[in-house]
Tab-separated table of C-alpha atoms in Angstrom:
chain	number	residue	atom	x	y	z
W	44	MET	CA	-33.079	254.763	91.921
W	45	GLN	CA	-32.455	252.640	88.823
W	46	PRO	CA	-35.362	250.625	87.422
W	47	SER	CA	-34.960	246.885	87.589
W	48	GLU	CA	-33.272	245.377	84.549
W	49	LYS	CA	-35.325	242.219	84.977
W	50	MET	CA	-38.985	241.725	84.252
W	51	THR	CA	-41.128	241.024	87.289
W	52	PRO	CA	-42.963	237.685	87.622
W	53	LEU	CA	-46.201	239.494	86.735
W	54	GLU	CA	-44.621	240.937	83.591
W	55	MET	CA	-43.255	237.537	82.609
W	56	ARG	CA	-46.640	235.925	83.197
W	57	THR	CA	-48.336	238.627	81.146
W	58	THR	CA	-45.883	238.323	78.276
W	59	VAL	CA	-45.935	234.528	78.053
W	60	SER	CA	-49.703	234.208	78.440
W	61	LEU	CA	-50.494	236.881	75.828
W	62	ALA	CA	-47.977	235.318	73.444
W	63	LEU	CA	-49.900	232.071	73.961
W	64	VAL	CA	-53.186	233.841	73.179
W	65	PHE	CA	-51.744	235.130	69.916
W	66	ALA	CA	-50.450	231.651	69.082
W	67	LEU	CA	-53.788	229.964	69.816
W	68	ARG	CA	-55.618	232.474	67.640
W	69	MET	CA	-53.121	232.480	64.799
W	70	PHE	CA	-52.549	228.740	64.533
W	71	GLY	CA	-55.948	228.017	63.060
W	72	MET	CA	-55.821	230.996	60.704
W	73	PHE	CA	-52.428	230.022	59.326
W	74	SER	CA	-52.876	226.240	59.183
W	75	ILE	CA	-55.813	226.602	56.796
W	76	LEU	CA	-53.757	228.433	54.155
W	77	PRO	CA	-51.962	225.464	52.515
W	78	VAL	CA	-55.123	223.335	52.250
W	79	LEU	CA	-58.161	225.570	51.705
W	80	ALA	CA	-57.734	225.984	47.933
W	81	ILE	CA	-57.532	222.201	47.510
W	82	HIS	CA	-60.482	221.515	49.829
W	83	ALA	CA	-62.591	224.114	48.007
W	84	GLN	CA	-62.448	222.062	44.790
W	85	SER	CA	-64.886	219.577	46.345
W	86	LEU	CA	-67.409	222.260	47.390
W	87	PRO	CA	-70.189	223.923	45.382
W	88	GLY	CA	-68.648	227.124	44.011
W	89	GLY	CA	-65.185	226.099	45.142
W	90	SER	CA	-63.924	225.482	41.631
W	91	MET	CA	-64.045	229.244	41.018
W	92	PRO	CA	-60.638	230.674	42.023
W	93	LEU	CA	-62.117	234.119	42.606
W	94	LEU	CA	-64.347	232.772	45.375
W	95	VAL	CA	-61.417	230.832	46.848
W	96	GLY	CA	-59.356	234.012	46.851
W	97	ILE	CA	-62.146	235.918	48.578
W	98	ALA	CA	-62.422	233.146	51.181
W	99	LEU	CA	-58.679	233.342	51.810
W	100	GLY	CA	-58.631	237.139	52.100
W	101	ILE	CA	-61.999	238.250	53.476
W	102	ASP	CA	-60.851	238.037	57.101
W	103	GLY	CA	-58.227	240.666	56.267
W	104	LEU	CA	-60.891	243.145	55.155
W	105	ALA	CA	-62.739	242.846	58.462
W	106	GLN	CA	-59.529	243.196	60.452
W	107	ALA	CA	-58.408	246.219	58.425
W	108	VAL	CA	-61.686	247.974	59.255
W	109	LEU	CA	-62.046	246.889	62.883
W	110	GLN	CA	-58.630	246.457	64.493
W	111	ILE	CA	-58.151	250.161	65.361
W	112	PRO	CA	-61.772	250.577	66.626
W	113	PHE	CA	-61.377	247.461	68.807
W	114	GLY	CA	-58.295	248.982	70.405
W	115	LEU	CA	-60.022	252.321	71.002
W	116	LEU	CA	-63.128	250.628	72.425
W	117	SER	CA	-60.906	248.706	74.831
W	118	ASP	CA	-59.737	252.076	76.209
W	119	ARG	CA	-63.344	252.872	77.066
W	120	TYR	CA	-64.990	249.563	77.923
W	121	GLY	CA	-62.086	247.522	79.230
W	122	ARG	CA	-59.358	245.433	77.619
W	123	LYS	CA	-60.554	242.011	78.657
W	124	ARG	CA	-64.198	242.689	77.812
W	125	MET	CA	-63.344	243.620	74.212
W	126	ILE	CA	-60.935	240.704	73.888
W	127	TYR	CA	-63.642	238.289	75.076
W	128	ILE	CA	-66.014	239.687	72.450
W	129	GLY	CA	-63.397	239.464	69.716
W	130	LEU	CA	-62.322	235.914	70.535
W	131	ALA	CA	-65.967	234.819	70.764
W	132	LEU	CA	-66.612	236.272	67.294
W	133	PHE	CA	-63.513	234.543	65.992
W	134	ALA	CA	-64.693	231.221	67.452
W	135	LEU	CA	-68.172	231.732	65.984
W	136	GLY	CA	-66.732	232.340	62.539
W	137	SER	CA	-64.580	229.227	62.867
W	138	PHE	CA	-67.584	227.068	63.708
W	139	ILE	CA	-69.595	228.569	60.823
W	140	ALA	CA	-66.773	227.649	58.436
W	141	ALA	CA	-66.464	224.186	60.022
W	142	GLY	CA	-70.091	223.442	59.194
W	143	ALA	CA	-69.958	224.890	55.689
W	144	HIS	CA	-71.191	222.816	52.751
W	145	ASP	CA	-70.266	225.352	50.082
W	146	ILE	CA	-67.672	228.057	49.474
W	147	TYR	CA	-70.144	230.816	50.338
W	148	MET	CA	-70.512	229.648	53.942
W	149	ILE	CA	-66.739	229.423	54.251
W	150	ILE	CA	-66.543	233.031	53.065
W	151	LEU	CA	-69.117	234.004	55.695
W	152	GLY	CA	-67.249	232.121	58.390
W	153	ARG	CA	-63.938	233.721	57.438
W	154	LEU	CA	-65.574	237.162	57.457
W	155	VAL	CA	-66.934	236.599	60.967
W	156	GLN	CA	-63.498	235.339	62.033
W	157	GLY	CA	-62.024	238.637	60.890
W	158	THR	CA	-64.487	240.678	62.953
W	159	GLY	CA	-62.725	239.338	66.033
W	160	ALA	CA	-59.937	241.870	65.475
W	161	VAL	CA	-58.406	241.770	68.937
W	162	ALA	CA	-54.720	242.297	68.170
W	163	ALA	CA	-54.701	245.999	69.099
W	164	ALA	CA	-56.664	245.349	72.306
W	165	ILE	CA	-54.242	242.582	73.323
W	166	ILE	CA	-51.230	244.841	72.749
W	167	ALA	CA	-52.948	247.573	74.795
W	168	LEU	CA	-53.491	245.037	77.602
W	169	LEU	CA	-49.809	244.139	77.425
W	170	ALA	CA	-48.927	247.836	77.730
W	171	ASP	CA	-51.146	248.182	80.822
W	172	LEU	CA	-49.324	245.324	82.538
W	173	THR	CA	-45.678	246.016	81.650
W	174	ARG	CA	-43.333	248.835	82.543
W	175	GLU	CA	-42.114	251.104	79.790
W	176	GLU	CA	-38.503	249.932	79.929
W	177	HIS	CA	-39.516	246.285	79.405
W	178	ARG	CA	-42.338	246.695	76.901
W	179	SER	CA	-40.161	246.243	73.827
W	180	LYS	CA	-38.965	242.889	75.184
W	181	SER	CA	-42.551	241.749	75.634
W	182	MET	CA	-43.438	242.890	72.123
W	183	ALA	CA	-40.452	240.950	70.776
W	184	VAL	CA	-41.609	237.762	72.525
W	185	ILE	CA	-45.079	238.129	71.012
W	186	GLY	CA	-43.606	238.790	67.586
W	187	MET	CA	-41.474	235.677	67.891
W	188	SER	CA	-44.484	233.595	68.957
W	189	ILE	CA	-46.376	234.728	65.848
W	190	GLY	CA	-43.428	233.865	63.609
W	191	VAL	CA	-42.985	230.400	65.114
W	192	THR	CA	-46.731	229.762	64.952
W	193	PHE	CA	-46.790	230.749	61.287
W	194	GLY	CA	-44.012	228.319	60.404
W	195	ALA	CA	-45.469	225.474	62.449
W	196	SER	CA	-48.942	226.037	60.990
W	197	MET	CA	-47.672	225.813	57.421
W	198	ALA	CA	-46.133	222.419	58.152
W	199	LEU	CA	-48.949	221.035	60.301
W	200	GLY	CA	-51.857	222.200	58.129
W	201	PRO	CA	-51.534	219.423	55.513
W	202	ALA	CA	-51.077	216.767	58.212
W	203	LEU	CA	-54.122	218.006	60.134
W	204	ASN	CA	-56.095	218.004	56.898
W	205	HIS	CA	-55.278	214.311	56.477
W	206	TYR	CA	-56.575	213.380	59.934
W	207	ILE	CA	-59.455	215.796	60.606
W	208	GLY	CA	-60.074	217.552	57.274
W	209	VAL	CA	-60.512	221.257	56.656
W	210	SER	CA	-63.785	221.266	58.597
W	211	GLY	CA	-61.895	219.772	61.513
W	212	ILE	CA	-59.208	222.451	61.268
W	213	PHE	CA	-61.870	225.155	61.413
W	214	ALA	CA	-63.501	223.436	64.394
W	215	LEU	CA	-60.110	223.139	66.110
W	216	THR	CA	-59.562	226.833	65.439
W	217	GLY	CA	-62.805	227.629	67.241
W	218	VAL	CA	-61.834	225.456	70.204
W	219	LEU	CA	-58.429	227.131	70.411
W	220	ALA	CA	-60.108	230.553	70.408
W	221	LEU	CA	-62.268	229.454	73.348
W	222	GLY	CA	-59.085	228.240	75.017
W	223	ALA	CA	-57.611	231.706	74.485
W	224	ILE	CA	-60.620	233.185	76.319
W	225	PHE	CA	-59.800	230.868	79.227
W	226	VAL	CA	-56.189	232.096	79.231
W	227	ILE	CA	-57.300	235.750	79.228
W	228	ARG	CA	-59.767	235.115	82.060
W	229	PHE	CA	-57.705	232.956	84.391
W	230	VAL	CA	-54.028	233.412	83.492
W	231	VAL	CA	-53.531	236.979	82.263
W	232	PRO	CA	-53.553	239.465	85.163
W	233	THR	CA	-56.245	242.152	85.207
W	234	PRO	CA	-54.793	245.683	85.116
W	235	GLN	CA	-55.819	247.990	87.915
W	236	ILE	CA	-55.839	250.947	85.529
W	237	SER	CA	-56.185	250.983	81.747
W	238	ARG	CA	-55.033	254.012	79.809
W	239	GLN	CA	-53.964	254.955	76.335
W	240	HIS	CA	-50.313	254.297	75.533
W	241	ALA	CA	-48.706	256.267	72.718
W	242	ASP	CA	-46.170	253.493	72.083
W	243	ALA	CA	-48.699	250.646	71.899
W	244	GLY	CA	-52.066	252.095	70.856
W	245	THR	CA	-53.548	254.310	68.171
W	246	VAL	CA	-54.140	257.957	69.070
W	247	PRO	CA	-56.868	259.238	66.681
W	248	SER	CA	-55.458	262.761	66.562
W	249	GLN	CA	-52.141	261.399	65.262
W	250	ILE	CA	-53.517	259.293	62.371
W	251	LEU	CA	-53.511	262.072	59.748
W	252	GLY	CA	-49.944	263.047	60.575
W	253	VAL	CA	-48.800	259.441	60.319
W	254	LEU	CA	-50.567	259.009	56.969
W	255	LYS	CA	-48.807	262.118	55.622
W	256	ASN	CA	-45.326	260.885	56.592
W	257	THR	CA	-43.737	259.885	53.281
W	258	GLU	CA	-41.205	257.514	54.831
W	259	LEU	CA	-43.948	255.683	56.724
W	260	GLN	CA	-46.005	255.580	53.504
W	261	ARG	CA	-43.231	253.515	51.904
W	262	LEU	CA	-43.379	251.016	54.748
W	263	ASP	CA	-47.184	250.881	54.676
W	264	PHE	CA	-47.095	250.135	50.954
W	265	GLY	CA	-44.424	247.547	51.659
W	266	ILE	CA	-46.397	245.589	54.246
W	267	PHE	CA	-49.457	245.818	51.984
W	268	SER	CA	-47.472	244.364	49.062
W	269	LEU	CA	-45.798	241.684	51.170
W	270	HIS	CA	-49.059	240.285	52.513
W	271	ALA	CA	-50.908	240.703	49.219
W	272	ALA	CA	-48.222	238.577	47.568
W	273	MET	CA	-48.325	235.993	50.355
W	274	ARG	CA	-52.109	235.604	50.362
W	275	GLY	CA	-52.280	235.502	46.543
W	276	LEU	CA	-49.633	232.787	46.611
W	277	PHE	CA	-51.901	230.457	48.583
W	278	VAL	CA	-54.663	230.773	46.010
W	279	VAL	CA	-52.582	228.765	43.542
W	280	VAL	CA	-49.446	227.196	45.116
W	281	PRO	CA	-51.281	224.360	46.947
W	282	LEU	CA	-52.952	223.388	43.659
W	283	LEU	CA	-49.658	223.586	41.756
W	284	LEU	CA	-47.900	221.374	44.302
W	285	LEU	CA	-50.711	218.846	43.937
W	286	ASN	CA	-51.032	218.968	40.151
W	287	VAL	CA	-47.387	219.019	39.055
W	288	GLY	CA	-45.696	217.310	41.996
W	289	PRO	CA	-45.275	213.756	43.244
W	290	LEU	CA	-46.791	214.363	46.703
W	291	PRO	CA	-50.420	213.938	47.802
W	292	VAL	CA	-51.830	216.862	49.770
W	293	ASN	CA	-51.341	215.163	53.152
W	294	GLU	CA	-47.596	215.038	52.413
W	295	HIS	CA	-47.219	218.673	51.441
W	296	TRP	CA	-45.729	219.210	54.903
W	297	LYS	CA	-42.569	217.709	53.393
W	298	VAL	CA	-42.355	220.898	51.335
W	299	TYR	CA	-43.529	223.459	53.880
W	300	LEU	CA	-41.575	222.180	56.893
W	301	PRO	CA	-38.052	222.501	55.445
W	302	VAL	CA	-38.952	225.690	53.564
W	303	MET	CA	-40.280	227.397	56.707
W	304	ALA	CA	-37.704	226.028	59.151
W	305	ILE	CA	-34.612	226.742	57.062
W	306	SER	CA	-35.803	230.181	55.960
W	307	PHE	CA	-36.718	231.097	59.552
W	308	PHE	CA	-33.240	230.433	60.904
W	309	ALA	CA	-31.341	231.550	57.782
W	310	VAL	CA	-32.453	235.169	58.176
W	311	VAL	CA	-31.060	235.566	61.705
W	312	PRO	CA	-27.527	236.612	60.623
W	313	ALA	CA	-28.956	239.215	58.224
W	314	ILE	CA	-31.158	240.665	60.992
W	315	ILE	CA	-28.158	240.913	63.331
W	316	ILE	CA	-26.048	242.640	60.669
W	317	ALA	CA	-28.862	245.066	59.852
W	318	GLU	CA	-29.455	246.050	63.470
W	319	THR	CA	-25.947	246.087	64.918
W	320	ARG	CA	-23.853	247.361	61.987
W	321	GLY	CA	-26.152	250.061	60.662
W	322	LYS	CA	-26.870	248.102	57.458
W	323	MET	CA	-30.634	248.200	57.685
W	324	LYS	CA	-31.289	249.802	54.285
W	325	PRO	CA	-29.067	247.481	52.160
W	326	VAL	CA	-30.360	244.375	53.957
W	327	PHE	CA	-33.947	245.587	53.630
W	328	CYS	CA	-33.636	246.449	49.935
W	329	SER	CA	-31.914	243.135	49.238
W	330	ALA	CA	-34.849	241.309	50.827
W	331	VAL	CA	-37.370	243.225	48.690
W	332	GLY	CA	-35.274	242.436	45.614
W	333	LEU	CA	-35.202	238.756	46.550
W	334	LEU	CA	-38.984	238.811	46.975
W	335	THR	CA	-39.326	240.250	43.464
W	336	ILE	CA	-37.058	237.530	42.028
W	337	ALA	CA	-38.926	234.771	43.899
W	338	THR	CA	-42.320	235.820	42.545
W	339	LEU	CA	-40.895	236.097	39.015
W	340	LEU	CA	-39.451	232.596	39.311
W	341	MET	CA	-42.837	231.281	40.431
W	342	ALA	CA	-44.431	232.804	37.329
W	343	MET	CA	-41.836	231.022	35.179
W	344	MET	CA	-41.934	227.693	37.041
W	345	VAL	CA	-45.664	226.974	37.287
W	346	ASN	CA	-45.196	223.577	35.627
W	347	ASN	CA	-42.028	222.566	37.470
W	348	PHE	CA	-42.469	221.099	40.961
W	349	TYR	CA	-38.861	221.564	42.066
W	350	GLY	CA	-38.753	225.046	40.587
W	351	ILE	CA	-41.850	225.984	42.588
W	352	VAL	CA	-40.292	224.603	45.778
W	353	ALA	CA	-37.045	226.533	45.203
W	354	ALA	CA	-38.947	229.760	44.502
W	355	LEU	CA	-41.125	229.131	47.567
W	356	PHE	CA	-37.991	228.892	49.700
W	357	LEU	CA	-36.643	232.174	48.322
W	358	PHE	CA	-40.040	233.800	48.867
W	359	PHE	CA	-40.192	232.854	52.542
W	360	LEU	CA	-36.535	233.697	53.065
W	361	ALA	CA	-37.374	237.245	51.972
W	362	PHE	CA	-40.768	237.187	53.719
W	363	ASN	CA	-39.332	236.253	57.127
W	364	LEU	CA	-36.563	238.834	56.854
W	365	LEU	CA	-39.011	241.580	55.926
W	366	GLU	CA	-41.470	240.586	58.652
W	367	ALA	CA	-38.650	241.039	61.161
W	368	THR	CA	-37.207	244.309	59.812
W	369	LEU	CA	-40.370	246.247	58.936
W	370	PRO	CA	-41.524	246.756	62.571
W	371	SER	CA	-37.986	247.851	63.470
W	372	LEU	CA	-38.072	250.407	60.665
W	373	ILE	CA	-41.441	251.686	61.860
W	374	SER	CA	-39.956	252.185	65.326
W	375	LYS	CA	-36.922	254.051	63.950
W	376	ILE	CA	-38.859	256.300	61.555
W	377	ALA	CA	-42.085	257.088	63.434
W	378	PRO	CA	-42.043	260.213	65.633
W	379	ALA	CA	-41.175	259.294	69.219
W	380	GLY	CA	-44.673	259.921	70.568
W	381	SER	CA	-46.542	258.388	67.618
W	382	LYS	CA	-45.125	254.868	67.422
W	383	GLY	CA	-48.370	253.161	68.463
W	384	THR	CA	-50.399	255.077	65.873
W	385	ALA	CA	-47.835	254.307	63.164
W	386	ILE	CA	-48.049	250.602	63.995
W	387	GLY	CA	-51.859	250.720	63.986
W	388	VAL	CA	-51.948	252.263	60.499
W	389	TYR	CA	-49.249	249.822	59.337
W	390	ASN	CA	-51.292	246.858	60.583
W	391	SER	CA	-54.375	248.136	58.765
W	392	PHE	CA	-52.448	248.184	55.483
W	393	GLN	CA	-51.200	244.677	56.237
W	394	PHE	CA	-54.741	243.352	56.649
W	395	LEU	CA	-55.916	245.216	53.556
W	396	GLY	CA	-53.103	243.501	51.650
W	397	LEU	CA	-54.383	240.116	52.788
W	398	PHE	CA	-57.837	240.874	51.402
W	399	LEU	CA	-56.816	242.372	48.084
W	400	GLY	CA	-54.046	239.824	47.570
W	401	GLY	CA	-56.463	236.928	47.933
W	402	THR	CA	-59.217	238.588	45.889
W	403	ILE	CA	-57.052	239.834	43.019
W	404	GLY	CA	-55.107	236.580	43.043
W	405	GLY	CA	-58.343	234.628	42.690
W	406	PHE	CA	-59.575	236.917	39.923
W	407	LEU	CA	-56.353	236.537	37.930
W	408	ALA	CA	-56.244	232.758	38.454
W	409	GLN	CA	-59.823	232.499	37.160
W	410	HIS	CA	-59.688	234.938	34.249
W	411	ALA	CA	-56.016	234.804	33.224
W	412	SER	CA	-53.640	232.124	34.540
W	413	HIS	CA	-51.753	230.919	37.587
W	414	ALA	CA	-48.641	232.627	36.262
W	415	ALA	CA	-50.559	235.925	36.162
W	416	VAL	CA	-51.033	235.772	39.949
W	417	PHE	CA	-47.281	235.675	40.473
W	418	ALA	CA	-46.679	238.313	37.784
W	419	PHE	CA	-49.052	240.653	39.647
W	420	SER	CA	-47.200	239.987	42.917
W	421	SER	CA	-43.891	240.591	41.180
W	422	GLY	CA	-45.159	243.928	39.893
W	423	LEU	CA	-46.134	244.986	43.407
W	424	CYS	CA	-42.736	243.919	44.738
W	425	LEU	CA	-40.907	245.768	41.964
W	426	ALA	CA	-42.808	248.970	42.776
W	427	TRP	CA	-41.926	248.442	46.441
W	428	LEU	CA	-38.262	247.915	45.536
W	429	LEU	CA	-38.150	251.253	43.738
W	430	LEU	CA	-39.678	252.962	46.778
W	431	ALA	CA	-37.274	251.172	49.133
W	432	LEU	CA	-34.201	252.165	47.094
W	433	SER	CA	-35.238	255.826	47.242
W	434	MET	CA	-36.026	255.916	50.954
W	435	GLU	CA	-33.800	257.803	53.362
W	436	LYS	CA	-31.257	255.799	55.306
W	437	PRO	CA	-32.971	254.801	58.572
W	438	PRO	CA	-31.403	256.544	61.568
W	439	ALA	CA	-29.216	254.368	63.773
W	440	VAL	CA	-31.442	254.873	66.796
W	441	ARG	CA	-33.442	252.870	69.271
W	442	THR	CA	-36.483	253.849	71.270
W	443	ARG	CA	-36.394	254.116	75.039
W	444	MET	CA	-39.402	254.700	77.299
W	445	TYR	CA	-39.286	255.791	80.934
W	446	HIS	CA	-41.841	256.502	83.623
W	447	VAL	CA	-41.455	260.060	84.887
W	448	GLY	CA	-40.897	260.052	88.623
W	449	TYR	CA	-42.765	263.242	89.498
W	450	ALA	CA	-46.084	264.941	88.770
W	451	LEU	CA	-46.388	266.599	85.370
W	452	ASP	CA	-48.530	269.228	83.748
W	453	GLU	CA	-48.262	270.296	80.103
W	454	GLN	CA	-45.759	273.070	80.861
W	455	LYS	CA	-43.470	270.756	82.837
W	456	ALA	CA	-43.763	268.077	80.146
W	457	ARG	CA	-42.631	270.537	77.464
W	458	ALA	CA	-39.748	271.726	79.603
W	459	LEU	CA	-38.598	268.171	80.304
W	460	SER	CA	-38.846	267.316	76.598
W	461	GLU	CA	-36.537	270.243	75.791
W	462	GLN	CA	-34.049	269.240	78.495
W	463	LEU	CA	-33.934	265.645	77.299
W	464	SER	CA	-33.645	266.652	73.633
W	465	ALA	CA	-30.557	268.716	74.493
W	466	LEU	CA	-28.685	265.731	75.964
W	467	ASN	CA	-25.823	264.116	74.114
W	468	GLY	CA	-27.009	261.230	71.915
W	469	VAL	CA	-30.740	261.986	72.224
W	470	ASN	CA	-32.190	262.500	68.731
W	471	GLU	CA	-35.762	263.140	69.816
W	472	ALA	CA	-37.659	263.310	73.093
W	473	VAL	CA	-41.367	263.581	73.778
W	474	VAL	CA	-42.884	263.670	77.257
W	475	ILE	CA	-46.631	263.034	77.537
W	476	ALA	CA	-48.082	264.514	80.706
W	477	ASP	CA	-51.258	262.404	80.755
W	478	GLU	CA	-49.237	259.167	80.621
W	479	GLY	CA	-46.359	260.362	82.772
W	480	VAL	CA	-43.996	258.806	80.248
W	481	ALA	CA	-40.925	260.033	78.379
W	482	TYR	CA	-40.309	258.625	74.885
W	483	LEU	CA	-36.747	259.003	73.637
W	484	LYS	CA	-35.006	258.139	70.393
W	485	VAL	CA	-31.348	257.691	71.251
W	486	SER	CA	-28.172	256.982	69.345
W	487	MET	CA	-27.138	253.338	69.141
W	488	GLY	CA	-23.711	254.539	70.268
W	489	ASP	CA	-23.078	256.443	73.493
W	490	TRP	CA	-25.686	258.721	74.976
W	491	ASP	CA	-26.049	260.455	78.318
W	492	GLU	CA	-28.383	257.913	79.921
W	493	ALA	CA	-27.364	258.740	83.487
W	494	ARG	CA	-28.382	262.379	83.114
W	495	ALA	CA	-31.571	261.389	81.297
W	496	ARG	CA	-32.571	259.083	84.147
W	497	GLU	CA	-31.836	261.837	86.655
W	498	LEU	CA	-34.098	264.295	84.866
W	499	ILE	CA	-36.864	261.727	84.308
W	500	GLU	CA	-36.918	260.402	87.856
W	501	LYS	CA	-36.413	263.557	89.896
W	502	GLY	CA	-36.465	266.621	87.698
W	503	GLU	CA	-34.503	269.692	88.710
């Protein structure tokens, strides 16, 4: 019996509603980026770029520390319970920041926001409610929702600042987080059984092995550098646009909207070429090189409004392409049964990059110059480029997951793994008895799927 090629109504409802939860949570976090540095100038302590950088990045520190524990606690205490707690903390932090009268309270509010590190728990909930063969589609929808939300937030942040101010944006963020709780409670289905999923959650016993994988280390350093550069950028770019450009802050959307929209759609052909023609490494390395050039241009153009805008476009062209290709590379490189752990470690480095990017960017802006912030980012990107050029060519594979149609013990799981690994076009196969799931890495060309399905569904 072949599994349905279409998602069920429950799977569609789960995917759309959890994508909405991510969007509601992320909108407030992203929309504050283009306006916080400007708003901070009017607050006690806000004229110190170091404190502004800490305010911009402190949520990343909390998420780096807590996102894996939140996911593991959701295995034990329930997905929805941990998500409620996380969203409530996020809302609390938003309201603290909304009522802040100095930069220190904004830092506190942003820190509390970061303690609501629910991303891993939400992905685990998604895994509980979707079948293995459709999970990658659901993940793609959520990834797309985050990307669209990021672009929309960049454009809408300055406009919202004009009408409701930064305090209003923080308050709106808190309200949206409470709305996300409503969606989780009344729209997202409740799973009958919650269990650990090797493709979507972190397995503690696998963390050391993932950290030792040199190819994954390159990608972890990459996502760290990418988000450090992005968060450092927002310490100074809003001020540069205001100080050297013709636009008041409420019209900065005229910069961010075309930059984000054009760069978002412009990367689609490159993504298609990378994935379908086996050109992932050259496309990836080109994007890292472009990121290096963009940050160098920013360092050179700090007094030129149009130069800053052009460099900003190149930066987000590279940023959007890398945001799309890095998760794909993780999937291709990570061992078949360790994908979820690899993504968990990768996300932790991403959040750590947000914190250190904001903090170091603020320190350099305060004690050196605005150009020094971009020079630091360029140095990170150059180091990443050297690592990317020396990485092995990513295998032309894709991951497939199947529910095993008969009872398994460890011996049967090992035997099935060996049978699947021997099939034509199967590069790697891991069967996990506790999950009753087979994880396969298969050639992007032909592979013996019919025989694989036969073994997985019925055995011999």
